[in-house]
Amino acid sequence: MTTTISPLGTGEPAASRRSLDTPVDPAGQTWANATTVVAVVGVALIAMRIQLPRQLTVGDVFALALLPVWFPVTRRYVPARLVMVFAALTIPAGAILTLRSAVDHETSLRHFIGPAFWMIGLIACIGFLLWARERLGTTTVAVVFGVGMLVGLDTGANLFSSNPWKFGFSVPVTVLALALAHKSGKRWLELTVAMILTTICFFTDARSSFGILLLTTTLMAWQLRPASPTRKASAARSLLGLSAVLVSVYYIGQGLILSGVFGAATKARTEAQLHEAGSLIFGGRPELFASMSLIRDNPLGPGAGTLPNFHEVAIAKSGMSTINYDPNNGYVENWMFGNGYSLHSMFGDLWAQWGLMGLIFTGLVLVITVRRLAYGVSAGNTTALVLFLSCLTLWNVFFAPWYSGLRLLELLMALGLMRRPDADLSVASRR
């Protein structure tokens, strides 16, 4: 199959141009239809996240089973294999750390297997989604993924019943709506949909989603500004602009909350966090200070199969106390350290599981995401969905649990990695 890069840089498959008298190969057409079905089913299964024992999912197993099919495709994308290599290296690093920690910690093979399968699943799902991108195109992959997330939504969760949009529909609907808007080919529609979703989050007490979508909307609007013949695209200039936009969005959002537009309860909660920590973000994420204290105490990390001890719980509490947070409320013992290490951030969780290798992997994801944003915005060709996934990933690196953002990181890598310009030529030369 030949591909062409669309004006938006998405790498959609090009339609085959056949004359009316060109015979159709029934066997070839059947094979093409079969691979299309496999691609659609696989994308949906990955998005649905149907759980199996030992933290595996049906999508992970499906993708792993097709490794010989998708692995050759990964070389066509920059830097897909680099991500996979560093992800794979975390597992032996975590095993070594677990053995090291066994001297003064309780260790458990069960606690090691789950995170190891998450990382293996990450590698397989990124590879499969890149292969599916070759067969379906980025937009169709995104649409199917959004539908799969909606079908697999856990409506029985306690948090879902308290706020269905914030704790359930927000992300799946955003992925699907932005994908469908892009499929229309109208960039103004992508901006409009992003604005509507931002407004919905505004009225549903979804503070972090509101901020992320507001940033997405601002960046999309920035890309659609009238072109100037004297303006030169610059990734460095875009990076500075992104930083300025990020700061502006933060203070605009904080001002709206404190003015009471999100409601009295949200205002009161925000004022309390500002009073305690001096910052809305830090006050709402005290786990960040626990993570930093633990890393200073043990830079190498405990390892995925290690269970926390009393010393580490005390270190974490001490770090959280520096922002006037009261850690003696049961949350630290029961949630953060009740069943391993749950540090509520991608970098914290990966450090606890894989040590320095986990931090290196997180840094690689951070560099890829920021670089994609900077170059994409400077060129003005990044879709609203990729902007949203990028902003969400940057948030997750510091402020959201690793597992909760795992699926969306897989989707970002599948949609956001750039295809090598010489990919089709290298494929043709091997035939």
Short mmCIF file of N, CA, C and O in Angstrom, two decimals, residues 168-228:
data_model
loop_
_atom_site.label_atom_id
_atom_site.label_comp_id
_atom_site.label_asym_id
_atom_site.label_seq_id
_atom_site.Cartn_x
_atom_site.Cartn_y
_atom_site.Cartn_z
N GLY A 168 -15.89 9.82 33.65
CA GLY A 168 -16.28 8.79 32.69
C GLY A 168 -16.23 9.24 31.25
O GLY A 168 -15.34 8.86 30.49
N PHE A 169 -17.16 10.07 30.86
CA PHE A 169 -17.35 10.39 29.45
C PHE A 169 -16.36 11.41 28.88
O PHE A 169 -16.17 11.48 27.66
N SER A 170 -15.77 12.21 29.72
CA SER A 170 -14.98 13.35 29.26
C SER A 170 -13.92 12.96 28.22
O SER A 170 -13.93 13.47 27.09
N VAL A 171 -13.00 12.08 28.58
CA VAL A 171 -11.90 11.75 27.67
C VAL A 171 -12.36 10.95 26.44
O VAL A 171 -12.00 11.31 25.31
N PRO A 172 -13.18 9.88 26.59
CA PRO A 172 -13.63 9.17 25.39
C PRO A 172 -14.40 10.05 24.41
O PRO A 172 -14.17 9.98 23.20
N VAL A 173 -15.30 10.89 24.92
CA VAL A 173 -16.07 11.77 24.04
C VAL A 173 -15.15 12.78 23.37
O VAL A 173 -15.31 13.10 22.18
N THR A 174 -14.16 13.28 24.11
CA THR A 174 -13.21 14.24 23.52
C THR A 174 -12.43 13.60 22.38
O THR A 174 -12.28 14.19 21.30
N VAL A 175 -11.91 12.39 22.61
CA VAL A 175 -11.15 11.69 21.56
C VAL A 175 -12.02 11.47 20.33
O VAL A 175 -11.62 11.77 19.20
N LEU A 176 -13.24 10.98 20.53
CA LEU A 176 -14.12 10.68 19.41
C LEU A 176 -14.57 11.95 18.69
O LEU A 176 -14.55 12.01 17.45
N ALA A 177 -14.95 12.96 19.44
CA ALA A 177 -15.45 14.20 18.83
C ALA A 177 -14.36 14.91 18.03
O ALA A 177 -14.60 15.38 16.90
N LEU A 178 -13.15 14.98 18.57
CA LEU A 178 -12.06 15.65 17.85
C LEU A 178 -11.63 14.84 16.64
O LEU A 178 -11.25 15.40 15.60
N ALA A 179 -11.71 13.51 16.73
CA ALA A 179 -11.37 12.67 15.58
C ALA A 179 -12.38 12.86 14.46
O ALA A 179 -12.02 12.98 13.28
N LEU A 180 -13.67 12.88 14.81
CA LEU A 180 -14.71 13.09 13.79
C LEU A 180 -14.61 14.48 13.18
O LEU A 180 -14.84 14.66 11.97
N ALA A 181 -14.27 15.47 13.99
CA ALA A 181 -14.11 16.83 13.47
C ALA A 181 -12.96 16.89 12.46
O ALA A 181 -13.07 17.53 11.41
N HIS A 182 -11.87 16.18 12.78
CA HIS A 182 -10.75 16.15 11.83
C HIS A 182 -11.12 15.41 10.56
O HIS A 182 -10.69 15.78 9.46
N LYS A 183 -11.92 14.37 10.70
CA LYS A 183 -12.32 13.58 9.54
C LYS A 183 -13.11 14.42 8.53
O LYS A 183 -13.09 14.15 7.33
N SER A 184 -13.77 15.47 9.02
CA SER A 184 -14.52 16.35 8.13
C SER A 184 -13.61 17.16 7.21
O SER A 184 -14.06 17.68 6.18
N GLY A 185 -12.35 17.30 7.60
CA GLY A 185 -11.41 18.08 6.80
C GLY A 185 -11.50 19.58 7.03
O GLY A 185 -10.81 20.35 6.37
N LYS A 186 -12.32 20.00 7.97
CA LYS A 186 -12.50 21.43 8.25
C LYS A 186 -11.83 21.76 9.58
O LYS A 186 -12.30 21.37 10.64
N ARG A 187 -10.76 22.52 9.51
CA ARG A 187 -10.00 22.82 10.72
C ARG A 187 -10.78 23.74 11.66
O ARG A 187 -10.62 23.67 12.88
N TRP A 188 -11.62 24.62 11.10
CA TRP A 188 -12.42 25.47 11.95
C TRP A 188 -13.40 24.65 12.79
O TRP A 188 -13.76 25.03 13.91
N LEU A 189 -13.82 23.49 12.24
CA LEU A 189 -14.72 22.62 12.98
C LEU A 189 -14.00 21.97 14.16
O LEU A 189 -14.58 21.80 15.24
N GLU A 190 -12.73 21.61 13.97
CA GLU A 190 -11.94 21.08 15.08
C GLU A 190 -11.86 22.10 16.22
O GLU A 190 -12.03 21.75 17.39
N LEU A 191 -11.63 23.37 15.86
CA LEU A 191 -11.56 24.43 16.86
C LEU A 191 -12.91 24.60 17.56
O LEU A 191 -12.97 24.72 18.79
N THR A 192 -13.98 24.57 16.79
CA THR A 192 -15.33 24.72 17.37
C THR A 192 -15.65 23.60 18.35
O THR A 192 -16.17 23.83 19.45
N VAL A 193 -15.35 22.37 17.95
CA VAL A 193 -15.61 21.21 18.82
C VAL A 193 -14.78 21.32 20.10
O VAL A 193 -15.28 21.04 21.20
N ALA A 194 -13.51 21.73 19.96
CA ALA A 194 -12.67 21.89 21.15
C ALA A 194 -13.24 22.94 22.09
O ALA A 194 -13.22 22.78 23.32
N MET A 195 -13.79 24.01 21.54
CA MET A 195 -14.39 25.07 22.36
C MET A 195 -15.64 24.55 23.08
O MET A 195 -15.86 24.85 24.25
N ILE A 196 -16.45 23.76 22.39
CA ILE A 196 -17.65 23.19 23.00
C ILE A 196 -17.28 22.27 24.16
O ILE A 196 -17.88 22.32 25.24
N LEU A 197 -16.29 21.41 23.93
CA LEU A 197 -15.85 20.49 24.98
C LEU A 197 -15.28 21.24 26.18
O LEU A 197 -15.49 20.85 27.34
N THR A 198 -14.55 22.32 25.91
CA THR A 198 -14.02 23.15 26.98
C THR A 198 -15.15 23.73 27.82
O THR A 198 -15.09 23.76 29.05
N THR A 199 -16.19 24.19 27.14
CA THR A 199 -17.35 24.76 27.83
C THR A 199 -18.05 23.72 28.71
O THR A 199 -18.46 24.00 29.84
N ILE A 200 -18.18 22.49 28.19
CA ILE A 200 -18.81 21.42 28.97
C ILE A 200 -18.02 21.16 30.25
O ILE A 200 -18.60 21.04 31.34
N CYS A 201 -16.70 21.08 30.13
CA CYS A 201 -15.86 20.86 31.31
C CYS A 201 -15.96 22.03 32.29
O CYS A 201 -15.87 21.84 33.51
N PHE A 202 -16.18 23.22 31.75
CA PHE A 202 -16.33 24.41 32.58
C PHE A 202 -17.52 24.27 33.53
O PHE A 202 -17.47 24.70 34.68
N PHE A 203 -18.58 23.65 33.05
CA PHE A 203 -19.81 23.54 33.84
C PHE A 203 -19.95 22.21 34.57
O PHE A 203 -21.01 21.94 35.16
N THR A 204 -18.93 21.36 34.53
CA THR A 204 -19.04 20.06 35.18
C THR A 204 -17.96 19.83 36.24
O THR A 204 -17.66 18.69 36.58
N ASP A 205 -17.37 20.89 36.74
CA ASP A 205 -16.39 20.81 37.83
C ASP A 205 -15.17 19.98 37.44
O ASP A 205 -14.53 19.37 38.29
N ALA A 206 -14.85 19.92 36.14
CA ALA A 206 -13.69 19.16 35.68
C ALA A 206 -12.52 20.13 35.49
O ALA A 206 -12.24 20.57 34.38
N ARG A 207 -11.86 20.48 36.57
CA ARG A 207 -10.87 21.54 36.52
C ARG A 207 -9.68 21.21 35.62
O ARG A 207 -9.28 22.02 34.79
N SER A 208 -9.10 20.02 35.81
CA SER A 208 -7.93 19.68 35.01
C SER A 208 -8.31 19.51 33.54
O SER A 208 -7.59 19.96 32.64
N SER A 209 -9.45 18.86 33.26
CA SER A 209 -9.89 18.70 31.87
C SER A 209 -10.18 20.04 31.23
O SER A 209 -9.88 20.27 30.05
N PHE A 210 -10.78 20.95 32.01
CA PHE A 210 -11.04 22.29 31.50
C PHE A 210 -9.74 22.98 31.10
O PHE A 210 -9.62 23.57 30.02
N GLY A 211 -8.73 22.91 31.98
CA GLY A 211 -7.45 23.55 31.68
C GLY A 211 -6.77 22.95 30.46
O GLY A 211 -6.24 23.67 29.61
N ILE A 212 -6.79 21.62 30.36
CA ILE A 212 -6.14 20.94 29.22
C ILE A 212 -6.85 21.29 27.91
O ILE A 212 -6.21 21.57 26.89
N LEU A 213 -8.18 21.31 27.93
CA LEU A 213 -8.93 21.63 26.71
C LEU A 213 -8.83 23.12 26.38
O LEU A 213 -8.83 23.49 25.19
N LEU A 214 -8.75 23.96 27.39
CA LEU A 214 -8.55 25.39 27.12
C LEU A 214 -7.20 25.62 26.45
O LEU A 214 -7.08 26.41 25.51
N LEU A 215 -6.19 24.90 26.91
CA LEU A 215 -4.88 24.99 26.29
C LEU A 215 -4.93 24.45 24.86
O LEU A 215 -4.35 25.04 23.93
N THR A 216 -5.61 23.33 24.66
CA THR A 216 -5.78 22.76 23.33
C THR A 216 -6.46 23.75 22.38
O THR A 216 -6.03 23.95 21.24
N THR A 217 -7.53 24.36 22.85
CA THR A 217 -8.28 25.33 22.04
C THR A 217 -7.41 26.52 21.68
O THR A 217 -7.41 27.00 20.53
N THR A 218 -6.63 27.00 22.65
CA THR A 218 -5.76 28.15 22.40
C THR A 218 -4.70 27.83 21.37
O THR A 218 -4.44 28.63 20.45
N LEU A 219 -4.10 26.66 21.46
CA LEU A 219 -3.07 26.26 20.50
C LEU A 219 -3.67 26.04 19.11
O LEU A 219 -3.04 26.37 18.10
N MET A 220 -4.87 25.48 19.07
CA MET A 220 -5.53 25.29 17.77
C MET A 220 -5.84 26.62 17.12
O MET A 220 -5.64 26.81 15.91
N ALA A 221 -6.33 27.57 17.92
CA ALA A 221 -6.61 28.90 17.38
C ALA A 221 -5.32 29.58 16.91
O ALA A 221 -5.31 30.27 15.88
N TRP A 222 -4.24 29.36 17.64
CA TRP A 222 -2.95 29.94 17.26
C TRP A 222 -2.50 29.40 15.90
O TRP A 222 -1.97 30.13 15.07
N GLN A 223 -2.73 28.12 15.66
CA GLN A 223 -2.34 27.53 14.38
C GLN A 223 -3.16 28.08 13.22
O GLN A 223 -2.68 28.13 12.08
N LEU A 224 -4.39 28.50 13.49
CA LEU A 224 -5.28 28.97 12.44
C LEU A 224 -5.17 30.47 12.17
O LEU A 224 -5.93 31.01 11.37
N ARG A 225 -4.23 31.13 12.85
CA ARG A 225 -4.07 32.56 12.62
C ARG A 225 -3.63 32.80 11.17
O ARG A 225 -2.98 31.95 10.56
N PRO A 226 -3.98 33.96 10.59
CA PRO A 226 -3.61 34.24 9.20
C PRO A 226 -2.11 34.18 9.00
O PRO A 226 -1.33 34.63 9.84
N ALA A 227 -1.72 33.55 7.91
CA ALA A 227 -0.29 33.43 7.59
C ALA A 227 0.29 34.78 7.19
O ALA A 227 -0.38 35.60 6.56
N SER A 228 1.52 34.99 7.58
CA SER A 228 2.22 36.23 7.21
C SER A 228 3.42 35.89 6.34
O SER A 228 4.17 34.97 6.66
#
